[in-house]
C-alpha positions as a printed NumPy array, in Angstrom:
array([[ 29.218,  -1.559, -35.172],
       [ 27.622,  -2.896, -32.128],
       [ 24.848,  -0.828, -30.398],
       [ 25.569,   0.93 , -26.916],
       [ 23.33 ,   1.485, -24.507],
       [ 22.186,   5.492, -24.182],
       [ 20.566,   7.642, -21.719],
       [ 19.564,  10.979, -21.585],
       [ 19.136,  13.464, -18.915],
       [ 17.279,  16.951, -18.392],
       [ 18.413,  19.548, -16.038],
       [ 16.907,  23.102, -15.714],
       [ 19.566,  24.498, -17.94 ],
       [ 20.147,  21.826, -20.746],
       [ 19.564,  18.476, -22.131],
       [ 22.309,  15.652, -23.044],
       [ 22.335,  12.436, -24.548],
       [ 25.244,  10.154, -23.192],
       [ 26.702,   6.812, -24.695],
       [ 27.006,   4.394, -21.809],
       [ 29.309,   1.455, -21.29 ],
       [ 32.19 ,   1.419, -22.142],
       [ 32.761,   4.945, -23.482],
       [ 30.537,   7.05 , -21.272],
       [ 30.832,   9.813, -23.801],
       [ 28.359,  12.326, -24.906],
       [ 26.785,  11.722, -28.496],
       [ 29.099,  13.682, -30.793],
       [ 26.856,  14.871, -33.489],
       [ 23.999,  16.256, -30.374],
       [ 24.024,  19.694, -29.744],
       [ 23.09 ,  20.403, -26.232],
       [ 20.106,  22.732, -26.105],
       [ 19.636,  25.167, -23.456],
       [ 16.88 ,  27.657, -22.205],
       [ 13.37 ,  26.888, -21.307],
       [ 13.118,  22.959, -21.896],
       [ 10.238,  21.638, -20.571],
       [  9.922,  18.066, -21.579],
       [ 11.831,  15.349, -23.726],
       [ 11.304,  11.503, -24.549],
       [ 12.551,   8.796, -26.461],
       [ 10.445,   6.919, -29.143],
       [  9.481,   3.382, -27.706],
       [ 11.547,   2.035, -30.399],
       [ 14.577,   4.301, -29.506],
       [ 15.207,   5.503, -32.981],
       [ 13.98 ,   9.028, -32.197],
       [ 14.54 ,  11.709, -29.443],
       [ 12.275,  14.805, -29.038],
       [ 12.363,  17.83 , -26.947],
       [ 10.255,  20.789, -26.599],
       [ 11.776,  24.576, -26.676],
       [  9.735,  27.791, -26.029],
       [  8.945,  27.915, -30.025],
       [  8.899,  24.367, -31.568],
       [  9.617,  20.582, -31.047],
       [ 12.82 ,  19.036, -32.223],
       [ 12.998,  15.475, -33.538],
       [ 16.788,  13.919, -33.185],
       [ 18.14 ,  10.798, -34.707],
       [ 18.965,   9.16 , -31.379],
       [ 22.278,   7.493, -33.111],
       [ 23.687,  10.275, -34.791],
       [ 22.342,  13.14 , -32.721],
       [ 21.203,  15.232, -35.82 ],
       [ 17.934,  16.791, -36.116],
       [ 15.829,  15.24 , -38.364],
       [ 12.623,  17.461, -38.092],
       [ 11.313,  20.241, -36.502],
       [  7.676,  20.771, -35.614],
       [  6.403,  24.386, -35.476],
       [  4.165,  24.442, -32.472],
       [  5.031,  26.48 , -29.449],
       [  4.721,  26.027, -25.736],
       [  4.201,  22.318, -25.691],
       [  4.141,  20.636, -22.066],
       [  4.229,  16.949, -23.095],
       [  4.958,  14.651, -25.901],
       [  4.647,  11.33 , -27.162],
       [  5.427,   8.756, -29.461],
       [  3.529,   5.938, -31.534],
       [  4.617,   2.478, -30.83 ],
       [  6.894,   2.681, -34.006],
       [  7.762,   6.108, -33.753],
       [  5.995,   6.936, -36.865],
       [  3.751,   9.8  , -35.148],
       [  4.275,  12.451, -32.505],
       [  1.701,  13.556, -29.975],
       [  2.03 ,  17.138, -28.512],
       [ -0.04 ,  18.474, -25.665],
       [ -0.329,  22.124, -25.148],
       [ -1.906,  24.039, -22.211],
       [ -5.637,  24.943, -23.019],
       [ -6.497,  28.705, -23.413],
       [ -9.403,  30.612, -24.269],
       [ -9.829,  31.811, -27.925],
       [-10.781,  35.595, -28.626],
       [-13.935,  34.584, -30.403],
       [-15.241,  32.584, -27.275],
       [-16.914,  29.807, -29.546],
       [-14.327,  27.685, -30.93 ],
       [-12.298,  25.544, -28.453],
       [ -8.399,  25.223, -28.782],
       [ -7.431,  22.205, -30.308],
       [ -4.646,  21.999, -27.818],
       [ -3.923,  17.885, -28.645],
       [ -2.223,  17.499, -31.988],
       [ -0.65 ,  14.506, -33.823],
       [  2.195,  14.762, -36.462],
       [  3.896,  12.737, -39.103],
       [  7.571,  12.487, -38.058],
       [  8.664,  11.633, -41.452],
       [  7.128,  14.877, -43.164],
       [  6.333,  17.07 , -39.981],
       [  2.865,  17.32 , -41.118],
       [ -0.252,  17.656, -38.951],
       [ -2.244,  14.834, -38.835],
       [ -5.327,  15.63 , -36.765],
       [ -6.173,  17.735, -33.453],
       [ -8.417,  17.62 , -30.559],
       [ -9.721,  19.357, -27.408],
       [ -8.164,  17.77 , -24.314],
       [ -8.132,  18.943, -20.904],
       [ -5.892,  16.451, -18.934],
       [ -2.361,  16.718, -19.518],
       [ -1.741,  12.891, -20.221],
       [ -0.682,  10.722, -23.164],
       [ -2.685,   7.957, -21.678],
       [ -6.193,   9.106, -23.288],
       [ -4.706,   8.843, -26.58 ],
       [ -3.066,   5.199, -27.388],
       [ -2.295,   3.355, -30.606],
       [ -2.198,  -0.175, -31.159],
       [  1.14 ,  -2.206, -31.629],
       [  1.369,  -1.784, -35.788],
       [  0.002,   1.834, -35.502],
       [ -2.824,   0.785, -37.751],
       [ -5.622,   2.115, -35.121],
       [ -5.6  ,   4.583, -32.404],
       [ -7.892,   4.82 , -30.032],
       [ -9.124,   8.228, -28.05 ],
       [-10.788,   8.785, -24.508],
       [-13.516,  11.477, -24.23 ],
       [-16.189,  11.881, -21.533],
       [-18.599,   8.736, -21.457],
       [-17.259,   7.546, -24.853],
       [-14.182,   5.809, -26.387],
       [-13.555,   6.763, -30.033],
       [-11.605,   4.251, -32.135],
       [ -9.967,   5.489, -35.51 ],
       [ -8.008,   3.889, -38.168],
       [ -4.649,   5.932, -38.251],
       [ -4.44 ,   6.644, -41.927],
       [ -8.012,   8.462, -41.751],
       [ -7.088,   9.955, -38.399],
       [ -8.182,  13.339, -39.951],
       [-11.718,  12.235, -40.419],
       [-14.584,  11.092, -38.289],
       [-14.124,   8.095, -35.825],
       [-14.638,   4.677, -37.521],
       [-16.234,   3.34 , -34.574],
       [-17.452,   4.782, -31.055],
       [-18.05 ,   2.829, -27.889],
       [-20.497,   4.536, -25.367],
       [-19.632,   3.803, -21.494],
       [-21.061,   6.079, -18.994],
       [-18.34 ,   7.292, -16.614],
       [-15.439,   5.601, -18.028],
       [-12.033,   6.801, -17.138],
       [ -9.161,   4.574, -18.303],
       [ -8.297,   2.331, -21.018],
       [ -5.279,   0.432, -21.94 ],
       [ -4.749,  -1.496, -25.354],
       [ -2.836,  -4.831, -25.185],
       [  0.891,  -4.561, -26.716],
       [  0.36 ,  -8.03 , -28.307],
       [ -0.517,  -8.873, -31.674],
       [ -4.432,  -8.429, -31.371],
       [ -6.348,  -5.402, -30.776],
       [ -7.607,  -6.028, -27.426],
       [ -8.851,  -2.865, -25.219],
       [ -9.612,  -3.124, -21.734],
       [-11.778,  -0.338, -20.411],
       [-12.356,   0.994, -16.663],
       [-15.7  ,   2.455, -15.339],
       [-15.575,   3.159, -11.769],
       [-18.245,   2.702,  -9.107],
       [-21.287,   4.918,  -9.498],
       [-24.43 ,   5.567,  -7.593],
       [-24.23 ,   2.192,  -5.644],
       [-23.117,   0.345,  -8.844],
       [-19.939,  -1.693,  -8.914],
       [-17.078,  -0.802, -10.957],
       [-16.601,  -2.74 , -14.383],
       [-13.506,  -3.578, -16.623],
       [-14.464,  -4.933, -19.871],
       [-12.385,  -6.228, -22.392],
       [-13.215,  -5.81 , -25.957],
       [-11.432,  -7.205, -29.3  ],
       [-11.43 ,  -3.77 , -31.315],
       [-12.976,  -2.696, -33.869],
       [-15.821,  -5.191, -32.838],
       [-17.443,  -3.25 , -30.049],
       [-20.853,  -5.122, -30.019],
       [-20.294,  -7.319, -27.118],
       [-16.982,  -7.455, -24.889],
       [-15.161, -10.823, -24.579],
       [-15.411, -10.442, -20.869],
       [-16.86 ,  -8.518, -18.113],
       [-15.81 ,  -8.333, -14.565],
       [-17.706,  -6.432, -11.733],
       [-15.268,  -5.167,  -9.003],
       [-16.02 ,  -3.76 ,  -5.485],
       [-14.077,  -1.093,  -3.758],
       [-12.621,   0.278,  -6.949],
       [-12.408,   4.333,  -7.409],
       [ -9.08 ,   4.077,  -9.37 ],
       [ -7.312,   1.531, -11.38 ],
       [ -4.06 ,   0.482, -12.839],
       [ -4.28 ,  -1.692, -16.099],
       [ -1.092,  -4.014, -16.882],
       [ -0.909,  -6.03 , -19.9  ],
       [  1.736,  -8.719, -20.37 ],
       [  4.168,  -8.176, -23.434],
       [  2.105, -11.087, -25.29 ],
       [ -1.178,  -9.421, -24.293],
       [ -2.928, -12.613, -23.207],
       [ -3.266, -11.926, -19.677],
       [ -4.562,  -8.491, -17.703],
       [ -3.564,  -7.391, -14.066],
       [ -6.203,  -5.134, -12.725],
       [ -5.007,  -3.153,  -9.453],
       [ -8.004,  -1.219,  -8.   ],
       [ -7.627,   1.353,  -5.196],
       [ -9.872,   3.561,  -3.317],
       [ -8.991,   6.827,  -1.524],
       [-10.501,   5.914,   1.911],
       [-10.275,   2.619,   3.885],
       [-13.722,   1.96 ,   5.192],
       [-12.242,  -0.158,   8.327],
       [ -9.808,   2.507,   9.313],
       [ -6.973,   0.007,   8.807],
       [ -4.757,   1.864,   6.357],
       [ -4.269,   5.737,   5.513],
       [ -3.675,   5.033,   2.01 ],
       [ -6.99 ,   3.383,   1.392],
       [ -7.655,  -0.312,   0.373],
       [ -6.042,  -1.981,  -3.058],
       [ -6.766,  -5.355,  -4.498],
       [ -5.218,  -7.196,  -7.404],
       [ -7.272,  -9.36 , -10.047],
       [ -5.875, -11.571, -12.956],
       [ -7.87 , -11.986, -16.216],
       [ -7.22 , -13.895, -18.904],
       [ -8.346, -13.089, -22.385],
       [-11.877, -14.634, -23.565],
       [-12.392, -15.253, -19.887],
       [-10.71 , -18.721, -19.56 ],
       [ -9.56 , -17.831, -16.191],
       [-10.466, -14.899, -13.747],
       [ -9.308, -14.664, -10.124],
       [ -8.745, -12.43 ,  -7.473],
       [ -4.951, -12.552,  -6.093],
       [ -4.855, -13.836,  -2.696],
       [ -2.365, -11.78 ,  -0.428],
       [ -1.785, -13.422,   2.902],
       [ -0.494, -10.253,   4.62 ],
       [ -2.612,  -7.066,   5.714],
       [ -1.562,  -3.845,   4.149],
       [ -1.607,  -2.066,   0.579],
       [ -0.415,  -3.577,  -2.517],
       [  3.097,  -1.368,  -3.303],
       [  4.037,  -2.579,  -6.5  ],
       [  3.275,  -5.253,  -9.269],
       [  5.14 ,  -6.054, -12.392],
       [  4.903,  -8.721, -15.031],
       [  7.947, -10.839, -16.488],
       [  9.22 ,  -9.998, -19.817],
       [  8.503, -13.547, -20.725],
       [  4.923, -13.191, -19.733],
       [  5.133, -16.395, -17.762],
       [  4.942, -15.027, -14.329],
       [  4.085, -11.746, -12.338],
       [  5.373, -10.543,  -8.735],
       [  3.516,  -8.271,  -6.128],
       [  5.032,  -6.497,  -3.397],
       [  2.217,  -6.252,  -0.527],
       [  1.882,  -5.491,   3.401],
       [  2.57 ,  -3.199,   5.913],
       [  6.392,  -2.998,   6.629],
       [  8.251,  -4.969,   6.381],
       [  6.394,  -5.832,   2.946],
       [  6.217,  -9.208,   1.629],
       [  6.74 , -10.302,  -2.013],
       [  5.569, -13.213,  -3.802],
       [  5.992, -14.515,  -7.384],
       [  2.962, -16.09 ,  -9.413],
       [  2.454, -17.954, -12.394],
       [  0.477, -16.415, -15.493],
       [ -2.506, -18.361, -13.814],
       [ -2.386, -16.791, -10.583],
       [ -0.702, -19.758,  -8.704],
       [  2.227, -18.906,  -5.951],
       [  5.544, -20.282,  -7.116],
       [  8.   , -18.601,  -4.813],
       [  8.071, -16.306,  -1.645],
       [ 10.722, -13.632,  -1.028],
       [ 12.195, -12.576,   2.279],
       [ 10.373,  -9.97 ,   4.005],
       [ 11.887,  -6.565,   4.017],
       [ 11.402,  -2.69 ,   3.811],
       [ 10.38 ,  -2.687,  -0.085],
       [  8.056,  -1.203,  -2.114],
       [  9.601,  -1.499,  -5.849],
       [  9.862,  -4.277,  -8.209],
       [ 11.823,  -4.438, -11.638],
       [ 12.597,  -7.34 , -13.988],
       [ 15.544,  -6.929, -16.349],
       [ 14.685,  -6.798, -20.22 ],
       [ 15.723, -10.312, -20.64 ],
       [ 13.637, -11.278, -17.506],
       [ 16.793, -13.103, -16.007],
       [ 17.316, -10.616, -12.961],
       [ 14.944,  -9.5  , -10.641],
       [ 15.446,  -5.768,  -8.413],
       [ 13.314,  -5.481,  -5.121],
       [ 14.083,  -2.233,  -3.679],
       [ 12.434,   0.168,  -1.188],
       [ 12.52 ,   3.835,  -2.3  ],
       [ 10.538,   7.122,  -1.214],
       [ 10.19 ,   7.045,   2.455],
       [ 12.358,   3.795,   2.792],
       [ 16.102,   3.891,   2.975],
       [ 16.984,   3.017,  -0.663],
       [ 18.289,  -0.622,  -0.475],
       [ 18.23 ,  -2.549,  -3.688],
       [ 18.404,  -6.466,  -3.655],
       [ 19.276,  -8.022,  -6.959],
       [ 18.007, -11.73 ,  -7.415],
       [ 19.22 , -14.271, -10.172],
       [ 15.85 , -16.035, -11.86 ],
       [ 17.95 , -18.939, -13.367],
       [ 19.751, -19.604, -10.315],
       [ 16.734, -20.265,  -8.015],
       [ 16.404, -16.456,  -7.122],
       [ 19.931, -16.261,  -5.312],
       [ 20.742, -12.994,  -4.326],
       [ 23.331, -11.437,  -6.406],
       [ 23.987,  -8.477,  -4.91 ],
       [ 22.84 ,  -5.473,  -2.696],
       [ 23.007,  -1.595,  -3.446],
       [ 22.74 ,   1.345,  -1.437],
       [ 20.816,   3.761,  -3.607],
       [ 19.117,   6.269,  -0.891],
       [ 17.243,   9.249,  -2.175],
       [ 16.494,   7.23 ,  -5.551],
       [ 13.769,   9.095,  -7.659],
       [ 14.371,   6.831, -11.051],
       [ 15.497,   3.458, -11.353],
       [ 15.855,   1.657, -14.803],
       [ 17.535,  -1.579, -16.179],
       [ 19.709,  -0.602, -19.214],
       [ 18.557,  -2.617, -22.439],
       [ 21.349,  -4.885, -22.266],
       [ 20.327,  -6.185, -18.782],
       [ 23.86 ,  -5.539, -17.095],
       [ 23.562,  -2.3  , -15.842],
       [ 21.088,  -0.212, -13.428],
       [ 20.458,   3.659, -13.715],
       [ 19.873,   5.401, -10.449],
       [ 18.841,   9.083, -10.461],
       [ 18.064,  11.572,  -7.84 ],
       [ 15.89 ,  14.416,  -9.389],
       [ 14.02 ,  17.75 ,  -8.304],
       [ 11.695,  18.886,  -7.301],
       [ 11.58 ,  15.778,  -4.965],
       [ 15.102,  16.506,  -3.646],
       [ 17.006,  19.618,  -4.71 ],
       [ 20.344,  18.292,  -3.404],
       [ 22.552,  15.693,  -4.528],
       [ 21.019,  15.359,  -7.866],
       [ 22.808,  13.289, -10.384],
       [ 22.939,  10.079, -12.228],
       [ 24.726,   6.782, -10.923],
       [ 25.116,   3.707, -13.236],
       [ 25.804,   0.379, -11.224],
       [ 26.641,  -3.189, -12.519],
       [ 24.501,  -6.187, -11.655],
       [ 27.192,  -7.339,  -9.459],
       [ 26.712,  -4.235,  -7.252],
       [ 29.914,  -2.244,  -8.362],
       [ 29.445,   1.429,  -9.317],
       [ 30.466,   2.029, -12.947],
       [ 29.445,   5.784, -13.734],
       [ 28.658,   8.996, -11.668],
       [ 27.675,  12.432, -12.915],
       [ 26.37 ,  15.075, -10.611],
       [ 24.128,  17.512, -11.895],
       [ 22.261,  20.741, -10.646],
       [ 18.434,  20.64 , -10.645],
       [ 18.146,  17.398, -12.448],
       [ 14.466,  16.704, -13.887],
       [ 14.557,  13.465, -15.388],
       [ 16.824,  10.778, -16.802],
       [ 16.176,   7.361, -18.74 ],
       [ 17.733,   4.78 , -20.988],
       [ 17.201,   4.62 , -24.775],
       [ 14.528,   1.916, -25.158],
       [ 15.881,  -0.948, -27.435],
       [ 14.841,  -4.349, -28.006],
       [ 16.563,  -7.058, -25.611],
       [ 17.179,  -9.492, -28.759],
       [ 20.05 ,  -6.802, -29.704],
       [ 21.962,  -7.802, -26.767],
       [ 22.396, -11.787, -26.327],
       [ 21.51 , -12.965, -22.706],
       [ 24.779, -14.485, -21.486],
       [ 24.716, -17.867, -19.689],
       [ 26.864, -16.641, -16.569],
       [ 27.252, -13.362, -14.937],
       [ 30.15 , -11.608, -16.428],
       [ 32.316,  -9.48 , -13.862],
       [ 32.129,  -5.966, -13.484],
       [ 34.504,  -3.945, -15.96 ],
       [ 36.789,  -1.519, -15.233],
       [ 34.727,   1.591, -13.881],
       [ 34.789,   4.874, -15.391],
       [ 36.926,   7.683, -13.819],
       [ 34.239,   9.503, -12.452],
       [ 33.275,   6.249, -10.245],
       [ 36.603,   5.709,  -8.657],
       [ 36.522,   9.214,  -7.294],
       [ 33.255,   8.437,  -5.45 ],
       [ 33.041,   6.509,  -1.845],
       [ 30.486,   3.932,  -2.47 ],
       [ 28.774,   3.01 ,   1.024],
       [ 28.459,  -0.582,   1.471],
       [ 25.064,  -1.228,   2.992],
       [ 25.617,  -1.785,   6.626],
       [ 23.327,  -3.438,   8.952],
       [ 20.984,  -1.056,  10.813],
       [ 22.267,  -0.192,  14.493],
       [ 18.762,  -0.14 ,  15.404],
       [ 16.551,   2.383,  17.464],
       [ 17.957,   4.136,  20.763],
       [ 18.198,   1.712,  23.778],
       [ 18.59 ,   3.455,  27.101],
       [ 21.652,   2.404,  29.26 ],
       [ 19.919,  -0.306,  31.478],
       [ 18.68 ,  -2.094,  28.598],
       [ 21.821,  -2.025,  26.432],
       [ 23.736,  -5.493,  26.054],
       [ 20.48 ,  -7.648,  26.591],
       [ 18.27 ,  -9.229,  23.921],
       [ 15.701,  -7.072,  22.15 ],
       [ 12.109,  -8.007,  23.171],
       [ 10.33 ,  -9.248,  20.175],
       [  7.771,  -6.66 ,  20.657],
       [ 10.294,  -4.103,  19.364],
       [ 11.44 ,  -6.246,  16.417],
       [ 10.521,  -5.939,  12.889],
       [  9.007,  -9.018,  11.593],
       [ 11.551, -10.013,   9.083],
       [ 13.925,  -9.625,  12.422],
       [ 12.007, -12.371,  14.102],
       [  9.644, -10.024,  15.747],
       [  5.826, -10.421,  15.953],
       [  3.555,  -9.64 ,  13.04 ],
       [  1.896,  -6.421,  12.536],
       [ -1.863,  -6.86 ,  13.177],
       [ -3.842,  -4.007,  11.844],
       [ -6.857,  -4.869,  13.454],
       [ -4.892,  -4.554,  17.412],
       [ -3.465,  -1.15 ,  16.04 ],
       [ -6.634,   0.228,  14.97 ],
       [ -8.015,  -0.916,  18.445],
       [ -4.96 ,   0.648,  20.32 ],
       [ -5.958,   4.014,  18.402],
       [ -9.742,   3.905,  19.409],
       [ -8.718,   3.328,  23.193],
       [ -6.267,   6.27 ,  22.941],
       [ -8.873,   8.685,  21.493],
       [ -9.888,  11.508,  23.939],
       [-13.021,  10.486,  26.041],
       [-15.858,  13.348,  26.641],
       [-16.474,  13.707,  30.816],
       [-19.578,  11.879,  32.009],
       [-19.551,   9.618,  28.755],
       [-19.051,   5.935,  29.243],
       [-15.539,   4.908,  28.483],
       [-14.329,   2.505,  26.049],
       [-13.508,   0.106,  28.595],
       [-17.269,  -0.205,  29.981],
       [-18.316,  -0.836,  26.557],
       [-15.968,  -3.587,  25.874],
       [-16.994,  -5.243,  29.376],
       [-20.792,  -5.213,  28.361],
       [-21.916,  -2.387,  30.43 ],
       [-23.166,  -0.432,  27.681],
       [-26.635,  -1.98 ,  28.064],
       [-26.971,  -1.316,  31.903],
       [-28.999,   1.338,  33.448],
       [-27.89 ,   3.984,  35.808],
       [-29.312,   2.307,  38.709],
       [-27.661,  -0.962,  37.932],
       [-24.501,   0.588,  37.317],
       [-24.386,   2.349,  40.628],
       [-25.474,  -0.747,  42.565],
       [-22.665,  -2.717,  40.883],
       [-20.208,  -0.065,  41.952],
       [-21.75 ,  -0.409,  45.487],
       [-21.388,  -4.28 ,  45.63 ],
       [-17.258,  -3.874,  44.06 ],
       [-16.485,  -1.186,  46.83 ],
       [-18.294,  -3.574,  49.573],
       [-16.371,  -6.645,  48.556],
       [-13.028,  -4.34 ,  48.431],
       [-13.984,  -3.279,  51.786],
       [-14.427,  -6.641,  53.51 ],
       [-11.514,  -7.89 ,  51.938],
       [ -9.379,  -5.071,  53.398],
       [-10.829,  -5.748,  56.927],
       [ -9.996,  -9.452,  56.731],
       [ -6.464,  -8.759,  55.875],
       [ -6.185,  -6.028,  58.53 ],
       [ -7.345,  -8.711,  61.026],
       [ -5.351, -11.24 ,  59.981],
       [ -2.11 ,  -8.998,  60.47 ],
       [ -3.244,  -8.314,  64.16 ],
       [ -2.748, -11.873,  64.965],
       [  0.655, -12.427,  66.213],
       [  2.482, -15.615,  67.24 ],
       [  2.693, -15.442,  71.12 ],
       [  6.245, -15.97 ,  72.679],
       [  6.763, -17.597,  75.985],
       [  8.63 , -16.037,  78.874],
       [ 11.652, -18.061,  78.209],
       [ 11.898, -17.004,  74.684],
       [ 10.746, -20.157,  73.038],
       [  7.596, -20.108,  70.926],
       [  4.399, -21.496,  72.039],
       [  2.275, -24.024,  69.945],
       [  0.745, -22.137,  67.093],
       [ -2.969, -20.38 ,  67.502],
       [ -6.074, -21.179,  65.801],
       [ -6.404, -20.204,  62.011],
       [ -6.573, -16.237,  61.23 ],
       [-10.226, -16.379,  60.864],
       [-10.937, -17.031,  64.391],
       [-10.415, -13.686,  65.362],
       [-13.237, -12.319,  63.846],
       [-15.709, -11.314,  66.593],
       [-18.999,  -9.582,  66.453],
       [-21.844,  -9.526,  68.846],
       [-19.717, -11.821,  71.129],
       [-19.627, -14.52 ,  68.143],
       [-16.393, -15.659,  66.546],
       [-16.432, -16.698,  62.983],
       [-14.003, -19.063,  61.23 ],
       [-14.219, -16.697,  57.975],
       [-15.475, -13.674,  56.481],
       [-18.236, -15.778,  54.625],
       [-20.088, -16.738,  57.834],
       [-19.785, -13.36 ,  59.34 ],
       [-21.458, -12.397,  56.246],
       [-23.922, -14.962,  56.237],
       [-24.53 , -14.058,  59.896],
       [-25.664, -10.436,  59.176],
       [-28.041, -11.654,  56.353],
       [-29.741, -14.349,  58.472],
       [-30.244, -11.46 ,  61.124],
       [-31.538,  -8.997,  58.696],
       [-33.943, -11.588,  57.657],
       [-34.964, -12.361,  61.213],
       [-35.456,  -8.888,  62.103],
       [-37.818,  -8.455,  59.101],
       [-40.031, -11.444,  60.438],
       [-40.097,  -9.998,  63.641],
       [-41.862,  -6.892,  62.146],
       [-44.113,  -8.865,  59.982],
       [-45.413, -10.517,  63.02 ],
       [-45.822,  -7.153,  64.91 ],
       [-47.956,  -6.041,  61.933],
       [-49.767,  -9.248,  61.897],
       [-50.74 ,  -9.041,  65.544],
       [-52.221,  -5.362,  64.934],
       [-54.503,  -6.97 ,  62.361],
       [-52.86 ,  -5.901,  59.157],
       [-53.345,  -8.016,  56.218],
       [-50.242,  -9.225,  54.769],
       [-49.22 , -10.731,  51.329],
       [-48.991, -14.366,  50.439],
       [-45.135, -13.847,  50.213],
       [-45.118, -12.122,  53.765],
       [-46.721, -14.758,  55.231],
       [-44.536, -17.397,  53.769],
       [-41.461, -15.663,  55.146],
       [-42.868, -15.626,  58.438],
       [-43.128, -19.533,  58.131],
       [-39.197, -19.532,  57.626],
       [-38.489, -18.13 ,  61.051],
       [-37.745, -21.623,  62.568],
       [-35.303, -22.348,  59.827],
       [-33.615, -18.921,  59.961],
       [-32.74 , -19.562,  63.737],
       [-31.667, -22.762,  63.332],
       [-28.887, -21.595,  60.949],
       [-28.185, -18.809,  63.281],
       [-27.573, -21.283,  66.191],
       [-25.414, -23.295,  63.654],
       [-23.25 , -20.159,  63.595],
       [-23.102, -19.578,  67.314],
       [-25.837, -17.518,  67.752],
       [-28.164, -17.484,  71.032],
       [-31.463, -16.102,  71.688],
       [-31.06 , -13.498,  74.595]])
């Protein structure tokens, strides 16, 4: 019997397992549990399904739906399987014991086949990321404060076989490949840069490679499926430049054994929204930049091979076979989903409207996409929708308070890759009753009546619509200018024009000079307006008068332009100063050398005044 994709859903009242296309029916042997169901999950191999109740943990055979094992541990908040599904990890909320001395071992590891407890630890954080297995389950690692403990899985109940002491380490990731590579992250501390070390476990004497990173408070470590390359996405909580509210992010690519190590250069300002490896491990995709975001495809050495169109997107997903690529915008974006065919030069296959989506996943056969709207992010319109890759709606199931939904993990090798895109099969009856909205072009922002019918200025268009690119530096400067000023303090504009270094006296003199220039220009304009063309008595025009500047008269002297009148006033001031010095000299006062030199310039001053029409009385 051919395998059929399967998905689970968990609501506030029950958990269900449903076989997907072509049947879309609940798994017959599975008795849907009800009550307080906190969490559930599939094993990575897809063979088991586990869910928690108030009293125990049930392990189900995902194909038949029958209960295969019951783990007697109450109040479990998180569960997780090992890669092959041989072990189950459970997390309970820490409690204080009555004796006050022994700590509560709230993290336990169980044998799925026998239901026996293998080991137990104390763990404060509710996460499975602090306890990981190698691909073959031969080893496992546990992160504790300032230390990584490495165990042989068969001897998990005993002490750690190896320990790696790293002060301040906060995250690690075991390679999914056939080598025991472990990447460990130590954030910035006391002025020292962050570090990502790669070890070949269980040899912790010396790392295979070490990379120092700046501006790295948090990190996301993503191995490719072969375990030969590692993407390191670093993030900070605060952007020191003030360009982004969400902090700063950078992306680094590292090859095992240090054969290549580079920072991925991104040519658009803004945060990195998402990054994903292709299943064939030959390329990866990055969505980055202020909206509309840019998407670039890189090869395994970090070289650009393709750029996808700009758009409001923040999510990228490869299909299990690596043929198709989803580029979508969820969260506070509209929920448009573009599907590209990698085998056909990234030609767009379809566009789906999936607004209010919380979960988006490819089916194991790479033909269907599951979209789910979950609570508490959105408490209305909860449910599951399944679309065919061609954009046709195949199945709909509306639910009340849906908490989670996901496909059953299966190997892509079970479903052979088809050379052509098969047409969408006949949809389920639930899909035919739903009116699917075809993504329509946005009508755009409101425009006042006088602007309707005219072309939209480039300033108000998005970059992907032909508008100007967003410049974060300019935006930051505009925000600074918009800040409230303090009365009496120098304005931002004064600082920008170089007045910050001037004294109060220099500023006052500068303002006087500017006011004087404005007053003179106003007087000149008034004089020009008063000069009218004379008209003869017979109604004909007389010859044109002299230029307007000839009408400026002062002390009986007519000047050609305001500059000559200004020069006249300056020379007269200098001549009066010379006359005063001559009077002081006649009284017997001793003058300075500069004053005596000034008296000697009397003849030249008088000649310049005479050239302007001045006559001594």
